[in-house]
Amino acid sequence: QVQLVESGGGVVQAGGSLRLSCAASGRTFTSYSMGWFRQAPGKEREFVAAISWSGGSTYYGDSVKGRFTISRDNAKNTVYLQMNSLKLEDTAVYYCARAYQPLYHTGNNKDAYSYWGQGTQVTVSS
C-alpha cells in the first residue's frame, strides 16, 4: 500500500517562501511521476506541478510558473515543492499525488494519479 505524507505547510506573509515535502512509502517510488495539486475553499482541485520519475521533466500550472519549483530525491522517496513569491491566492490545501502507471508522464492530468496524500494547509497573509 502506498502512503503519501505531506509536510511543511503553514502561515506565511505575502512575498515569502515555503517548502513542502511529500514522503512516499514503497520501494517503487523511482518509477512513478509525482504531482502537486491544491484546493482552495469552494474551488476545484487545481494542478500545481508535476515531475517525471527521473526528475528529467517538470510541468507547472500557469499560475505558479516562475515562482514554484518541483524536485525529487529518489534516495529519500521524497518530492518537494519550493514556493517563492507567495501570493494571497496561493492559499489552499496542497496535496501530493503519485501516478497510476509507472514510467508515465502524468503532467496536469488529474485522472492519471491514483494515490493522494492527506494534504497540508498553506495560508498566505497580507
mmCIF file of C-alpha atoms in Angstrom:
data_model
loop_
_atom_site.group_PDB
_atom_site.id
_atom_site.type_symbol
_atom_site.label_atom_id
_atom_site.label_comp_id
_atom_site.label_asym_id
_atom_site.label_seq_id
_atom_site.Cartn_x
_atom_site.Cartn_y
_atom_site.Cartn_z
ATOM 1 C CA GLN A 1 0.000 0.000 0.000
ATOM 2 C CA VAL A 2 1.335 3.408 -0.957
ATOM 3 C CA GLN A 3 1.226 6.187 1.586
ATOM 4 C CA LEU A 4 1.991 9.825 0.889
ATOM 5 C CA VAL A 5 2.595 12.211 3.779
ATOM 6 C CA GLU A 6 2.892 15.947 3.142
ATOM 7 C CA SER A 7 4.571 18.390 5.492
ATOM 8 C CA GLY A 8 5.875 21.943 5.510
ATOM 9 C CA GLY A 9 2.665 23.896 5.290
ATOM 10 C CA GLY A 10 1.945 26.882 7.478
ATOM 11 C CA VAL A 11 1.214 30.594 7.555
ATOM 12 C CA VAL A 12 3.475 32.937 5.615
ATOM 13 C CA GLN A 13 3.270 36.581 4.605
ATOM 14 C CA ALA A 14 2.738 37.532 1.009
ATOM 15 C CA GLY A 15 6.062 37.578 -0.823
ATOM 16 C CA GLY A 16 7.502 34.908 1.441
ATOM 17 C CA SER A 17 8.555 31.338 0.780
ATOM 18 C CA LEU A 18 7.703 27.842 1.935
ATOM 19 C CA ARG A 19 8.959 24.396 1.011
ATOM 20 C CA LEU A 20 6.564 21.487 1.051
ATOM 21 C CA SER A 21 7.713 17.887 1.299
ATOM 22 C CA CYS A 22 5.932 14.678 0.437
ATOM 23 C CA ALA A 23 7.366 11.428 1.768
ATOM 24 C CA ALA A 24 6.261 8.290 -0.041
ATOM 25 C CA SER A 25 6.285 4.721 1.172
ATOM 26 C CA GLY A 26 7.042 1.820 -1.128
ATOM 27 C CA ARG A 27 10.081 0.592 -2.976
ATOM 28 C CA THR A 28 8.982 1.644 -6.444
ATOM 29 C CA PHE A 29 8.930 5.406 -5.907
ATOM 30 C CA THR A 30 11.613 5.889 -8.530
ATOM 31 C CA SER A 31 9.369 4.510 -11.288
ATOM 32 C CA TYR A 32 6.493 6.963 -10.873
ATOM 33 C CA SER A 33 5.780 10.548 -11.775
ATOM 34 C CA MET A 34 4.643 12.689 -8.863
ATOM 35 C CA GLY A 35 2.477 15.762 -8.733
ATOM 36 C CA TRP A 36 1.261 18.573 -6.522
ATOM 37 C CA PHE A 37 -2.300 19.878 -6.582
ATOM 38 C CA ARG A 38 -4.103 22.413 -4.426
ATOM 39 C CA GLN A 39 -7.665 23.161 -3.458
ATOM 40 C CA ALA A 40 -8.990 26.395 -2.039
ATOM 41 C CA PRO A 41 -12.374 26.578 -0.278
ATOM 42 C CA GLY A 42 -15.225 26.455 -2.749
ATOM 43 C CA LYS A 43 -12.938 25.759 -5.701
ATOM 44 C CA GLU A 44 -11.983 22.691 -7.686
ATOM 45 C CA ARG A 45 -8.687 20.932 -7.161
ATOM 46 C CA GLU A 46 -6.072 22.685 -9.292
ATOM 47 C CA PHE A 47 -2.889 21.339 -10.838
ATOM 48 C CA VAL A 48 0.253 22.954 -9.467
ATOM 49 C CA ALA A 49 3.280 20.976 -10.663
ATOM 50 C CA ALA A 50 4.462 17.536 -11.713
ATOM 51 C CA ILE A 51 7.775 15.787 -12.124
ATOM 52 C CA SER A 52 8.689 12.661 -14.054
ATOM 53 C CA TRP A 53 10.096 9.547 -12.371
ATOM 54 C CA SER A 54 13.697 10.501 -13.115
ATOM 55 C CA GLY A 55 13.209 14.196 -12.446
ATOM 56 C CA GLY A 56 14.143 14.977 -16.021
ATOM 57 C CA SER A 57 10.804 16.551 -16.923
ATOM 58 C CA THR A 58 8.764 19.057 -14.961
ATOM 59 C CA TYR A 59 5.389 20.684 -15.584
ATOM 60 C CA TYR A 60 3.757 23.710 -13.970
ATOM 61 C CA GLY A 61 0.381 25.313 -13.798
ATOM 62 C CA ASP A 62 0.231 28.758 -15.379
ATOM 63 C CA SER A 63 -0.482 30.473 -12.071
ATOM 64 C CA VAL A 64 2.745 29.230 -10.449
ATOM 65 C CA LYS A 65 5.240 29.246 -13.317
ATOM 66 C CA GLY A 66 8.388 31.124 -12.419
ATOM 67 C CA ARG A 67 7.560 31.081 -8.682
ATOM 68 C CA PHE A 68 7.312 27.405 -7.719
ATOM 69 C CA THR A 69 9.837 24.628 -8.299
ATOM 70 C CA ILE A 70 9.179 20.912 -8.026
ATOM 71 C CA SER A 71 12.007 18.490 -7.344
ATOM 72 C CA ARG A 72 12.530 14.983 -6.036
ATOM 73 C CA ASP A 73 15.107 12.973 -4.150
ATOM 74 C CA ASN A 74 14.670 9.342 -5.141
ATOM 75 C CA ALA A 75 17.131 8.183 -2.489
ATOM 76 C CA LYS A 76 14.790 9.622 0.148
ATOM 77 C CA ASN A 77 11.486 8.753 -1.576
ATOM 78 C CA THR A 78 10.544 12.404 -1.282
ATOM 79 C CA VAL A 79 9.199 15.060 -3.608
ATOM 80 C CA TYR A 80 9.425 18.771 -2.824
ATOM 81 C CA LEU A 81 7.628 21.936 -3.806
ATOM 82 C CA GLN A 82 9.602 25.130 -3.284
ATOM 83 C CA MET A 83 7.195 28.058 -3.278
ATOM 84 C CA ASN A 84 8.582 31.586 -3.624
ATOM 85 C CA SER A 85 6.938 34.991 -4.004
ATOM 86 C CA LEU A 86 3.777 33.657 -2.441
ATOM 87 C CA LYS A 87 0.519 35.476 -3.126
ATOM 88 C CA LEU A 88 -2.761 35.606 -1.236
ATOM 89 C CA GLU A 89 -4.329 33.474 -3.955
ATOM 90 C CA ASP A 90 -1.873 30.643 -3.236
ATOM 91 C CA THR A 91 -3.784 29.940 -0.020
ATOM 92 C CA ALA A 92 -5.096 26.374 -0.251
ATOM 93 C CA VAL A 93 -4.679 22.826 0.939
ATOM 94 C CA TYR A 94 -1.813 21.302 -1.019
ATOM 95 C CA TYR A 95 -1.851 17.624 -1.942
ATOM 96 C CA CYS A 96 0.824 15.414 -3.404
ATOM 97 C CA ALA A 97 -0.096 12.542 -5.664
ATOM 98 C CA ARG A 98 1.526 9.542 -7.320
ATOM 99 C CA ALA A 99 0.918 8.399 -10.852
ATOM 100 C CA TYR A 100 -1.247 5.398 -11.580
ATOM 101 C CA GLN A 101 1.163 3.899 -14.108
ATOM 102 C CA PRO A 102 4.933 3.599 -13.861
ATOM 103 C CA LEU A 103 7.138 5.410 -16.347
ATOM 104 C CA TYR A 104 4.265 7.636 -17.477
ATOM 105 C CA HIS A 105 4.292 11.391 -17.881
ATOM 106 C CA THR A 106 1.256 12.487 -15.922
ATOM 107 C CA GLY A 107 1.551 16.225 -16.385
ATOM 108 C CA ASN A 108 -1.609 18.046 -15.298
ATOM 109 C CA ASN A 109 -3.938 15.069 -15.860
ATOM 110 C CA LYS A 110 -5.661 14.578 -12.514
ATOM 111 C CA ASP A 111 -7.037 11.206 -13.637
ATOM 112 C CA ALA A 112 -3.500 9.877 -14.129
ATOM 113 C CA TYR A 113 -2.852 9.923 -10.388
ATOM 114 C CA SER A 114 -4.086 7.137 -8.153
ATOM 115 C CA TYR A 115 -2.635 7.851 -4.716
ATOM 116 C CA TRP A 116 -3.117 11.075 -2.767
ATOM 117 C CA GLY A 117 -1.795 12.430 0.484
ATOM 118 C CA GLN A 118 -3.943 13.930 3.228
ATOM 119 C CA GLY A 119 -2.942 17.472 2.349
ATOM 120 C CA THR A 120 -1.154 20.306 4.112
ATOM 121 C CA GLN A 121 -2.588 23.791 4.616
ATOM 122 C CA VAL A 122 -0.770 26.791 3.198
ATOM 123 C CA THR A 123 -2.087 30.189 4.236
ATOM 124 C CA VAL A 124 -0.661 33.389 2.776
ATOM 125 C CA SER A 125 -1.454 36.503 4.780
ATOM 126 C CA SER A 126 -1.263 40.162 3.815
#
